[in-house]
Structure formats: C-alpha cells, structure tokens
Coordinates of C-alpha atoms and ligand atoms in Angstrom, one line a residue:
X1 CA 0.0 0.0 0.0
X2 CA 1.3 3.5 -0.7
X3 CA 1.9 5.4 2.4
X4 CA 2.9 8.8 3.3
X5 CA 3.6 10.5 6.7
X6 CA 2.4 14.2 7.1
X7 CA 4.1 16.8 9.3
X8 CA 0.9 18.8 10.6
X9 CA 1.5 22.0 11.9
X10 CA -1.7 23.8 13.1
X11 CA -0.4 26.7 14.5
X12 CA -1.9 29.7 16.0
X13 CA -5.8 31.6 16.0
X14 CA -8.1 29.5 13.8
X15 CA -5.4 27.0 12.5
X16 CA -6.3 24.1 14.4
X17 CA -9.8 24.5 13.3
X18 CA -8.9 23.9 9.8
X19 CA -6.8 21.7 9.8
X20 CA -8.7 19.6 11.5
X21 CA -11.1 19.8 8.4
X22 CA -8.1 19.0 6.0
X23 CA -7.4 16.1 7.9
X24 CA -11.0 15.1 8.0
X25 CA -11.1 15.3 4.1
X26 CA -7.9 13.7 3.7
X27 CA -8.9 10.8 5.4
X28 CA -12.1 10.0 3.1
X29 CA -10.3 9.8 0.3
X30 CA -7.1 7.9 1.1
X31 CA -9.8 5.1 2.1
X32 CA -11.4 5.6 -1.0
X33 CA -8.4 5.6 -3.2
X34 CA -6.4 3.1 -1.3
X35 CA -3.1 5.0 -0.1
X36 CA -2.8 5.5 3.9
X37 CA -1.7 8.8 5.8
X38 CA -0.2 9.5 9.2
X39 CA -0.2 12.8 10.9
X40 CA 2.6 13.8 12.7
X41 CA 2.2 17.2 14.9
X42 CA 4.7 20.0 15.5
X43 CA 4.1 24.1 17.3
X44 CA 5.5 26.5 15.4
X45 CA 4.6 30.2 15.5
X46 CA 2.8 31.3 18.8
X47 CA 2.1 28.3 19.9
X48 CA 5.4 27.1 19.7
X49 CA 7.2 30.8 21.3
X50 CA 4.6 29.9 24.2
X51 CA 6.1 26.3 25.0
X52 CA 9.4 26.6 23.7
X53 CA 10.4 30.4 24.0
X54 CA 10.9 29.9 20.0
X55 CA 8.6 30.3 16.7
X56 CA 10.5 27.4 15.2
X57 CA 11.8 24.7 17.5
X58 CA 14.5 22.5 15.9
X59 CA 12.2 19.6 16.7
X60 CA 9.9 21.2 14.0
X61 CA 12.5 21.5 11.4
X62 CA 13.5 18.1 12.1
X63 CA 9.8 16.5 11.9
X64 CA 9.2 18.7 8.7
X65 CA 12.2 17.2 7.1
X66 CA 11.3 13.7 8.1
X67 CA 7.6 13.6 6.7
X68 CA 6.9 13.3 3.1
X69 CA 5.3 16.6 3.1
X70 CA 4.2 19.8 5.3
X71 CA 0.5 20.6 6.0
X72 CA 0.2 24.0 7.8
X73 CA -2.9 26.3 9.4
X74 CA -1.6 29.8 10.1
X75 CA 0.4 31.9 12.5
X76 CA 0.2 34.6 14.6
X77 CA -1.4 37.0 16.5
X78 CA -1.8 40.3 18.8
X79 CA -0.3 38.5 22.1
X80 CA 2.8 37.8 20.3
X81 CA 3.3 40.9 18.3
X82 CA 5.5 43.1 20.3
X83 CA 8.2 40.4 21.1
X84 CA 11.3 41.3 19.3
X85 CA 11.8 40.0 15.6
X86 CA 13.8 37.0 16.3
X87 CA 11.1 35.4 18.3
X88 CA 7.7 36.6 16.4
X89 CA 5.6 34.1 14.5
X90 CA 6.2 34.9 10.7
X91 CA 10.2 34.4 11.3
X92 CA 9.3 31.1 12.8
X93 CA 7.6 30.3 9.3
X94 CA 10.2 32.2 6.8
X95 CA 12.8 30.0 8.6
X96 CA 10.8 27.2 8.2
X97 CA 10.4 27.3 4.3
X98 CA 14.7 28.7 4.0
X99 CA 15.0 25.5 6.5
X100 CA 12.8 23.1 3.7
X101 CA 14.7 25.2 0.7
X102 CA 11.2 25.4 -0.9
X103 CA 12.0 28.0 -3.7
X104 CA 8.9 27.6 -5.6
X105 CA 5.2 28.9 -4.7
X106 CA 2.2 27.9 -6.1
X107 CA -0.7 29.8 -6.2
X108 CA -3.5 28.9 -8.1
X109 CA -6.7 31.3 -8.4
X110 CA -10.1 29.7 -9.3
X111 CA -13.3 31.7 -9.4
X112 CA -16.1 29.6 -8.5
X113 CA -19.3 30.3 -10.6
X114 CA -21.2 30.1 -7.8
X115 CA -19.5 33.0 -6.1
X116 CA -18.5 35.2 -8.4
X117 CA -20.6 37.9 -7.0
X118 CA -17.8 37.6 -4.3
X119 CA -15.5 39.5 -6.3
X120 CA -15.5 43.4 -6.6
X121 CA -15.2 43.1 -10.5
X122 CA -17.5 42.2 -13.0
X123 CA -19.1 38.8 -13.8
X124 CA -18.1 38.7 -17.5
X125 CA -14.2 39.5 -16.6
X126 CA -13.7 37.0 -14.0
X127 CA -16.1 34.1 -15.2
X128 CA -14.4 30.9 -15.9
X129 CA -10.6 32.5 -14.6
X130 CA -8.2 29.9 -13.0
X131 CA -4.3 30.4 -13.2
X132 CA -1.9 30.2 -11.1
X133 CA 1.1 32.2 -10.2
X134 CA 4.2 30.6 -9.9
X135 CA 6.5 33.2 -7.5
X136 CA 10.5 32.5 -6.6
X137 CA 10.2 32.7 -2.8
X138 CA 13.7 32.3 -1.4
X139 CA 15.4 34.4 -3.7
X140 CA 15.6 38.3 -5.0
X141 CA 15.6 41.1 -3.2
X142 CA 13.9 40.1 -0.3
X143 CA 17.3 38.0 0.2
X144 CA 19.8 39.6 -2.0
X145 CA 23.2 41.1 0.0
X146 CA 24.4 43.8 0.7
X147 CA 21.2 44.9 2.6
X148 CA 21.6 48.2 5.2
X149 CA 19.7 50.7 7.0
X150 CA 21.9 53.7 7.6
X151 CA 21.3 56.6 8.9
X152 CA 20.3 59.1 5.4
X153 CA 20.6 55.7 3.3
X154 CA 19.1 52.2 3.0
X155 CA 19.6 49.8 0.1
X156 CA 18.6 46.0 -1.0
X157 CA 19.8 44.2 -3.8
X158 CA 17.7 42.5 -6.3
X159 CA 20.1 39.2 -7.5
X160 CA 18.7 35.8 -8.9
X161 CA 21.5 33.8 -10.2
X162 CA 20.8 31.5 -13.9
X163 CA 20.3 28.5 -11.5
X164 CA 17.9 30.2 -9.2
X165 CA 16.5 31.2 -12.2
X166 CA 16.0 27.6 -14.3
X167 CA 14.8 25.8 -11.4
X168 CA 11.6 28.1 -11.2
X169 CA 11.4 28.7 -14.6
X170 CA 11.4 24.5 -15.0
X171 CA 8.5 24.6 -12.4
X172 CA 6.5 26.5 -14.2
X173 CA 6.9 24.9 -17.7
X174 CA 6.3 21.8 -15.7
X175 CA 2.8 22.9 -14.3
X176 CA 1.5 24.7 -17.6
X177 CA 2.2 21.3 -19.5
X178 CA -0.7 20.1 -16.8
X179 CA -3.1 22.7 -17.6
X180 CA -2.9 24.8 -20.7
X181 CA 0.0 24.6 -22.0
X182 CA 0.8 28.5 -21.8
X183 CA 3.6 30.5 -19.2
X184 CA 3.6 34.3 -19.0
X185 CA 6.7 35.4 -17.0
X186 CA 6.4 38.9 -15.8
X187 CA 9.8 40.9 -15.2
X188 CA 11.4 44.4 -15.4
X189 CA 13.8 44.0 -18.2
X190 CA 13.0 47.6 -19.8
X191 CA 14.8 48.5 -16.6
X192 CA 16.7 46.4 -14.5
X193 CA 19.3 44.0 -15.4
X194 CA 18.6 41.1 -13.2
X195 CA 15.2 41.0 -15.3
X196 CA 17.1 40.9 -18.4
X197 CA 19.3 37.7 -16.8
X198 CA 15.8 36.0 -16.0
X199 CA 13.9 36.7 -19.8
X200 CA 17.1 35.0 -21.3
X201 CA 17.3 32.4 -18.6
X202 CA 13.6 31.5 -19.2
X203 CA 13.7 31.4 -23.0
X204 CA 16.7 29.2 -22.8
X205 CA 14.1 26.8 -20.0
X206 CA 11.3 26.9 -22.3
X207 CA 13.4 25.4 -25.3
X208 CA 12.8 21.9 -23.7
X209 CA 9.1 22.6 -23.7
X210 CA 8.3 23.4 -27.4
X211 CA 4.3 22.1 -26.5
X212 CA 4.3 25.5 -23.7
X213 CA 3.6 28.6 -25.5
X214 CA 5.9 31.5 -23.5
X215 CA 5.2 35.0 -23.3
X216 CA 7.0 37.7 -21.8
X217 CA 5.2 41.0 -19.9
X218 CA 6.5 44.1 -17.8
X219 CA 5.0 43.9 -14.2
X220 CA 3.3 47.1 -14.5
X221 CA 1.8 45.6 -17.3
X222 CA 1.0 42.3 -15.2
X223 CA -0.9 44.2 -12.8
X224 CA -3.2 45.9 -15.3
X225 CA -3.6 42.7 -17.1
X226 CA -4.8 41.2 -14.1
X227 CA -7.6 43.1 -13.7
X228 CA -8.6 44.0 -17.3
X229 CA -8.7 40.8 -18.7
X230 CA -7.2 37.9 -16.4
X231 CA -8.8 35.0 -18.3
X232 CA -5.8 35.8 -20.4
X233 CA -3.4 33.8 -18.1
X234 CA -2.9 30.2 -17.5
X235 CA 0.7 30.1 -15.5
X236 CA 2.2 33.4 -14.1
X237 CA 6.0 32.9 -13.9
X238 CA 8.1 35.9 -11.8
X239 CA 10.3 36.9 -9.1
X240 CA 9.6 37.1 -5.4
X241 CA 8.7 40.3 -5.0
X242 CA 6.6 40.8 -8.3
X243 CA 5.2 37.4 -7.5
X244 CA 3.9 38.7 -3.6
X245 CA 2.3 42.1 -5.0
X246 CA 0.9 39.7 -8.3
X247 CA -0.4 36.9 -6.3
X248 CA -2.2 38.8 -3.9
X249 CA -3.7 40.6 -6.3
X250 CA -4.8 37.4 -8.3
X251 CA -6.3 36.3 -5.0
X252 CA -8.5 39.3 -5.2
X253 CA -10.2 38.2 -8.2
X254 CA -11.8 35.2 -6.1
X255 CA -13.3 37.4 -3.7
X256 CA -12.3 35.6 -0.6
X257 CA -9.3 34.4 1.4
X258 CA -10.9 31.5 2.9
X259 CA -11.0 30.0 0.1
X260 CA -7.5 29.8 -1.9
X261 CA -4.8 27.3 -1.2
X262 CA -0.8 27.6 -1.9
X263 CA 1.9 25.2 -2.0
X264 CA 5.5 25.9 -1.5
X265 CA 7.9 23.4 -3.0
X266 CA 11.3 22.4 -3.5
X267 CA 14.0 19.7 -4.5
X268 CA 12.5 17.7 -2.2
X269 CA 10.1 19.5 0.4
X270 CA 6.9 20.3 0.5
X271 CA 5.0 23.2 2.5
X272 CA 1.3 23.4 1.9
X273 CA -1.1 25.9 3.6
X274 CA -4.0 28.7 3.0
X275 CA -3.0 32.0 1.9
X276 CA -4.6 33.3 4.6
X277 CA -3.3 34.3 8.0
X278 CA -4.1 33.2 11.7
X279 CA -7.6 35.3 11.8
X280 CA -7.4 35.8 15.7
X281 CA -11.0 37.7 15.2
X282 CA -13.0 34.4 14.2
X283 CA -10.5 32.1 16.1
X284 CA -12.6 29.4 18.3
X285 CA -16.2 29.7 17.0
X286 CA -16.4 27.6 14.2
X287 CA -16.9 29.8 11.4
X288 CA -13.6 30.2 9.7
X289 CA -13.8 28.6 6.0
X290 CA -12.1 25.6 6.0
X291 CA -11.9 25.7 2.3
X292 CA -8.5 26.8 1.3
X293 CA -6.9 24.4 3.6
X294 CA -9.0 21.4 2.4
X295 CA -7.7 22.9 -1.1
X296 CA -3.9 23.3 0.1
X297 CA -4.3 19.3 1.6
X298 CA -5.4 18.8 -2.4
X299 CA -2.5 20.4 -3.8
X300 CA -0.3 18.4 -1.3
X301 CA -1.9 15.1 -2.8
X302 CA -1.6 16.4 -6.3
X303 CA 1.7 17.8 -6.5
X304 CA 3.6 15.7 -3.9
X305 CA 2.4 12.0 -4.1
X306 CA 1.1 12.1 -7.2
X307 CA -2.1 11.0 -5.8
X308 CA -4.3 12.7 -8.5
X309 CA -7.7 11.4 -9.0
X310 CA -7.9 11.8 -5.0
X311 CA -7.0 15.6 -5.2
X312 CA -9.4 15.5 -8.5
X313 CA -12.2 13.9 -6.0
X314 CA -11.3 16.6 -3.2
X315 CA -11.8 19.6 -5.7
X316 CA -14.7 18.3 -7.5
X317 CA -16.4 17.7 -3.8
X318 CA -15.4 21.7 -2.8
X319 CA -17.0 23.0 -6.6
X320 CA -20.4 20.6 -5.0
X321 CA -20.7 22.3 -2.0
X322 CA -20.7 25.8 -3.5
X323 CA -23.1 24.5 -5.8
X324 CA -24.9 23.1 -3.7
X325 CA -25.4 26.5 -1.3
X326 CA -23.5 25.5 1.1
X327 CA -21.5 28.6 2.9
X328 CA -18.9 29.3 5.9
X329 CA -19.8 33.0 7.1
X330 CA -17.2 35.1 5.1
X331 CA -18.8 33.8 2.1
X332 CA -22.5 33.8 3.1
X333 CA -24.0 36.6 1.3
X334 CA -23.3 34.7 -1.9
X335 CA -26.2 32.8 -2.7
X336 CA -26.4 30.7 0.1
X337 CA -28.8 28.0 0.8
X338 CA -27.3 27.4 4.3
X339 CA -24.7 28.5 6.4
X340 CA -22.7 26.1 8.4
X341 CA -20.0 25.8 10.3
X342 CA -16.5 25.1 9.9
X343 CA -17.1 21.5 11.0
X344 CA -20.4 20.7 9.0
X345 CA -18.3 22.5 6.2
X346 CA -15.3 19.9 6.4
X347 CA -18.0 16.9 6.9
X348 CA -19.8 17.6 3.7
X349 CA -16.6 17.9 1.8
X350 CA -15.0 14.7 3.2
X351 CA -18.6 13.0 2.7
X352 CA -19.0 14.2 -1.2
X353 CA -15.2 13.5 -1.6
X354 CA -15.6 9.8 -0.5
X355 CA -18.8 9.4 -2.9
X356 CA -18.7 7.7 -6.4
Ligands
LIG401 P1 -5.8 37.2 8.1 O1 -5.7 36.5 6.8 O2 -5.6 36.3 9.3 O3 -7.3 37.8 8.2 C1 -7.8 38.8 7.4 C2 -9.3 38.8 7.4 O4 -9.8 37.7 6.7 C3 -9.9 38.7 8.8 O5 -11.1 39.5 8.9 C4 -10.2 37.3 9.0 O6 -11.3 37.0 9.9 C5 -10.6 36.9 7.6 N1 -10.2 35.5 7.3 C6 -9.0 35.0 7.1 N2 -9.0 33.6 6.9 C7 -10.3 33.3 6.9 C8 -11.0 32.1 6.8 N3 -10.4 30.9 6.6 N4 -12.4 32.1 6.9 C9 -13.0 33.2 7.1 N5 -12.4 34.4 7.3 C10 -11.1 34.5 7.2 O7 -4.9 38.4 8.1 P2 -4.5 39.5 9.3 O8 -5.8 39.7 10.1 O9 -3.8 40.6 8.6 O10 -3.5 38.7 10.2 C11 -3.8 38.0 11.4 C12 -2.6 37.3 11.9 O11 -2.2 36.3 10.9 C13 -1.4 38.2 12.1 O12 -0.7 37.8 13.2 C14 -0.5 38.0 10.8 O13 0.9 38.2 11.0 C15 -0.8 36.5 10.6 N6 -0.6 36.0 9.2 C16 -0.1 34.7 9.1 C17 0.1 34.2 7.8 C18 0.5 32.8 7.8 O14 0.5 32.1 8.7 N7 0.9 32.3 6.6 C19 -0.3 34.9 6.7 C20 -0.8 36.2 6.9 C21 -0.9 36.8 8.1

C-alpha cells in the first residue's frame, strides 16, 4: 500500500480549526483511493514561542524534514506581536520554508461560478478565470546582500542567479504542461538588469518545452492585465517580490481568502497551507472557512504524491458544496442555501469527496 507521513503543523488563531477539516477530508479519500496517511504534529509560531520560548523549535525543522510533506494552518497574532523580531511568529515560518529550501510557490486562483458575486469586479471579466502564479520565494531582493539601514541611506539588492532562475522557470513549464499549456513570465527587463538575466534564462528553460507557448510581460503591465482581462493567463512565472504584490492581487479576483490554497515546494520539500493568516477575530467559534486548507491538503496530494484522482475527487467535492449553497460565514452573502460551520463544512466535503 502506498503510504505517506504528514508533518501537521496547526499553529496559531483558527489554525487548528482547519486543519482539522483537512485532515477530515484527507482521510475520506485515502480510504477511497487506497493509499494511507499518518499525521505527525509539530508548534510553530505562537504556539510554539509559548512552549518553547521559540517560533521554530529545531524539533519542528526536524519533523518537517522527516515527513513526506508539510500541512500548515496559520500563524500569529496580537499577544505575540510586540516580542522582538527574532522570536515573532512569521520568522518562525520564513525560517521554516529557507530551512525546507522550498523555492517555488504555487498559487492557483479559481473563481467559482457560484461566487462570483464575491468579487469586486465584473461577472463577465472573471467568469471561468483559473491560473496560477508561480513566485521564486527564497530568492531576489527580499534575500539579495548587501542589505543596510543607515542613517540618510538604506539599500537592497535584487540578484537571482541563472540556476535560481532555471529551477523556477522549470516549475512553471512543468505545471503549464498540466493545464494549458501557456507561461507568461512577468519581469522588469525595460529597466533592470537582473530581469534581463531571467527573460534570457527562461527562453533558454522553455526550449525543452516546445508544446508550452511562452510570453514575456513588464510587471506594471502584469498588474493591469490582471484586472482587465485575467482569463488571459494560465501560469504566471516571476520573481519574489513581483510574485507577492501579483499573487495577492490574483487572490483578489476570487473574492475571498478562505478559500485559496498555496503550496511551496522544493527539491525535495513540500510546505502546503492557506493563503490566509491566523484570523485571531473568528478564532474558536467555528466559522472560519475551512476551504483553502481542504484545497492546500489537495494540492499536497496532487503535486507531492502524485495522488491525482484523489485531489481531483477533493476539488470536485469543494465545486459541489458551493453548488450546492453551502457557505462558511465570510462567504454567506453569496447565494447561500445554508450556512454552516466550519465543521459541518469539512464533513460535507469529506462525505462528497468519498462518494462515487
Ligand atoms: P488574516 O488573513 O488572518 O485575516 C484577514 C481577514 O480575513 C480577517 O477578517 C479574517 O477573519 C478573515 N479570514 C482569514 N481567513 C479566513 C477564513 N479561513 N475564513 C473566514 N475568514 C477568514 O490576516 P490578518 O488579520 O492581517 O493577520 C492575522 C494574523 O495572521 C497576524 O498575526 C498575521 O501576522 C498572521 N498572518 C499569518 C500568515 C501565515 O500564517 N501564513 C499569513 C498572513 C498573516
């Protein structure tokens, strides 16, 4: 039987609720599809600063690196907010994914027919959109050296090297020949060299892909494109900073947070979680969507084991529900039959999941 062991990390607010949901799903459909799963369970973030006195406790790392993959809920929150950077929640996470050396993140965007009065634009632009961004996460400028804050001067330095480069690039030529067969990769390279370096870097990559049709556009372009027409796009190729304004901007066209998933991967690792963060408001009373989770746990199954008709029975079973009427709070006001919670969410997506 084909096994795989899970590090779950739940983290902090409503992160336990959720994943608990994921786990619920993930459950139906390994029975149904005949694989089996075990959960292991690490703290990291708050939860983790509150037992340990650290965000990332090496027994974390270590766990992470040991499991097949990495299901996460969220992090944070107000009680840990004013503890000095070293020990805060987020740099328990961004050590976490340098730790796992996951380069690549995926994030796709799907807009749901049944909620597209979710989103703030119109019907006709967003119906039918699904694409996903492919952002460089452990690279660029958010990395480069030197970086300083003087006192009249600060600097960072924006520097991808032609490997950094290729091994993203590859990632999204891989993806696109699973869904459309098209890559757009968005740079600077009217203005800055290290966008010049990446075009030629990615037209070299896309040479082994002759079936992927490859595009090039300027960011600035990007983000108009986004919004005027983003049925345009099937994979969205960039950097990591162009890829954190572009992908939450993307997530926009959906309407809501709860609902999109994201995987970061590597040579070997996997990190899968919501886009969303911790949500201290809603934490403990059992309305947070469990949706994007249940969606990340998909992606894990999709893009780590290879377990693909079970991640095909997940996403069909989330596109029932919606149909269906089914709705967590953030999403009620869509045409909702009923509005359950979290739980009764997860249920009915484990229980359509497992159906034939
Ligand atoms: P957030 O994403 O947690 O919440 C933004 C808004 O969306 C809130 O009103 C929240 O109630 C709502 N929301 C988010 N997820 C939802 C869900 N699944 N269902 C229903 N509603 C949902 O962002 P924030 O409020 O800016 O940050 C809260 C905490 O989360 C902060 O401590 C922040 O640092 C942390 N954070 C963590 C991550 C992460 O773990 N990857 C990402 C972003 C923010």
């Amino acid at each position: 039987m084909r096994k795989y062991k899970i590090a779950v990390i739940k983290g902090d607010g409503i992160g336990p609720e959720i994943i608990d949901e994921a786990i619920k799903v993930l459950d139906a459909v390994s029975v149904k599809e005949g694989f089996e799963l075990s959960y292991h369970e690490y703290l990291m973030g708050g939860a983790a600063y509150d037992v340990y006195g650290d965000p990332l406790p090496e027994e974390t790392v270590e766990g992470a690196k040991n499991a097949d993959a990495v299901l996460f809920g969220a992090i944070g929150g107000e009680k840990w907010d004013n503890l000095p950077r070293e020990k805060r929640p987020e740099t328990g996470l961004l050590k976490l994914r340098e730790a796992l050396g996951v380069f690549a993140n995926l994030r796709p965007v799907t807009v749901y027919d049944e909620l597209i009065n979710a989103s703030t634009l119109k019907p006709d632009v967003i119906k039918g959109v699904d694409l996903m961004v492919v952002r460089e996460l452990i690279g660029g400028i958010y990395f480069g050296k030197p970086r300083a804050l003087e006192k009249d001067k600060a600097y960072n330095t924006m520097i991808y090297t032609k490997d950094e480069i290729k091994r993203i690039a590859k990632v999204a030529f891989e993806i696109a020949k699973k869904r459309k067969n098209r890559v757009t990769s968005v740079d600077k390279a009217n203005v800055l060299e290290v966008s010049q370096l990446w075009r030629e870097t990615v037209e070299e990559v896309s040479k082994d892909y002759p079936d992927v049709k490859l595009e090039h556009m300027y960011v600035d372009n990007a983000a108009m494109q986004l919004i005027r027409d983003p049925k345009q796009f099937d994979v969205i190729l960039t950097g990591n900073i162009f890829g954190d304004i572009l992908s939450d901007e993307a997530s926009m066209l959906s309407g809501s947070i709860g609902l999109l998933p994201s995987a970061s991967i590597g040579e070997k690792y996997g990190l899968y979680e919501p886009i969303h963060g911790s949500a201290p408001d809603i934490a403990g009373q059992g309305i947070a969507n469990p949706i994007a989770t249940i969606a990340s746990a998909s992606m894990m199954l999709r893009y780590q084991f290879g377990e693909e008709k079970a991640a095909d029975r997940i996403e069909n079973a989330i596109k029932r529900v919606l149909k269906e009427g089914y709705r967590t709070k953030d999403i009620s006001s869509f045409d909702a039959k009923e509005i359950v919670t979290t739980n009764e969410m997860g249920s009915l997506i484990a229980q359509y999941a497992a159906q034939d």
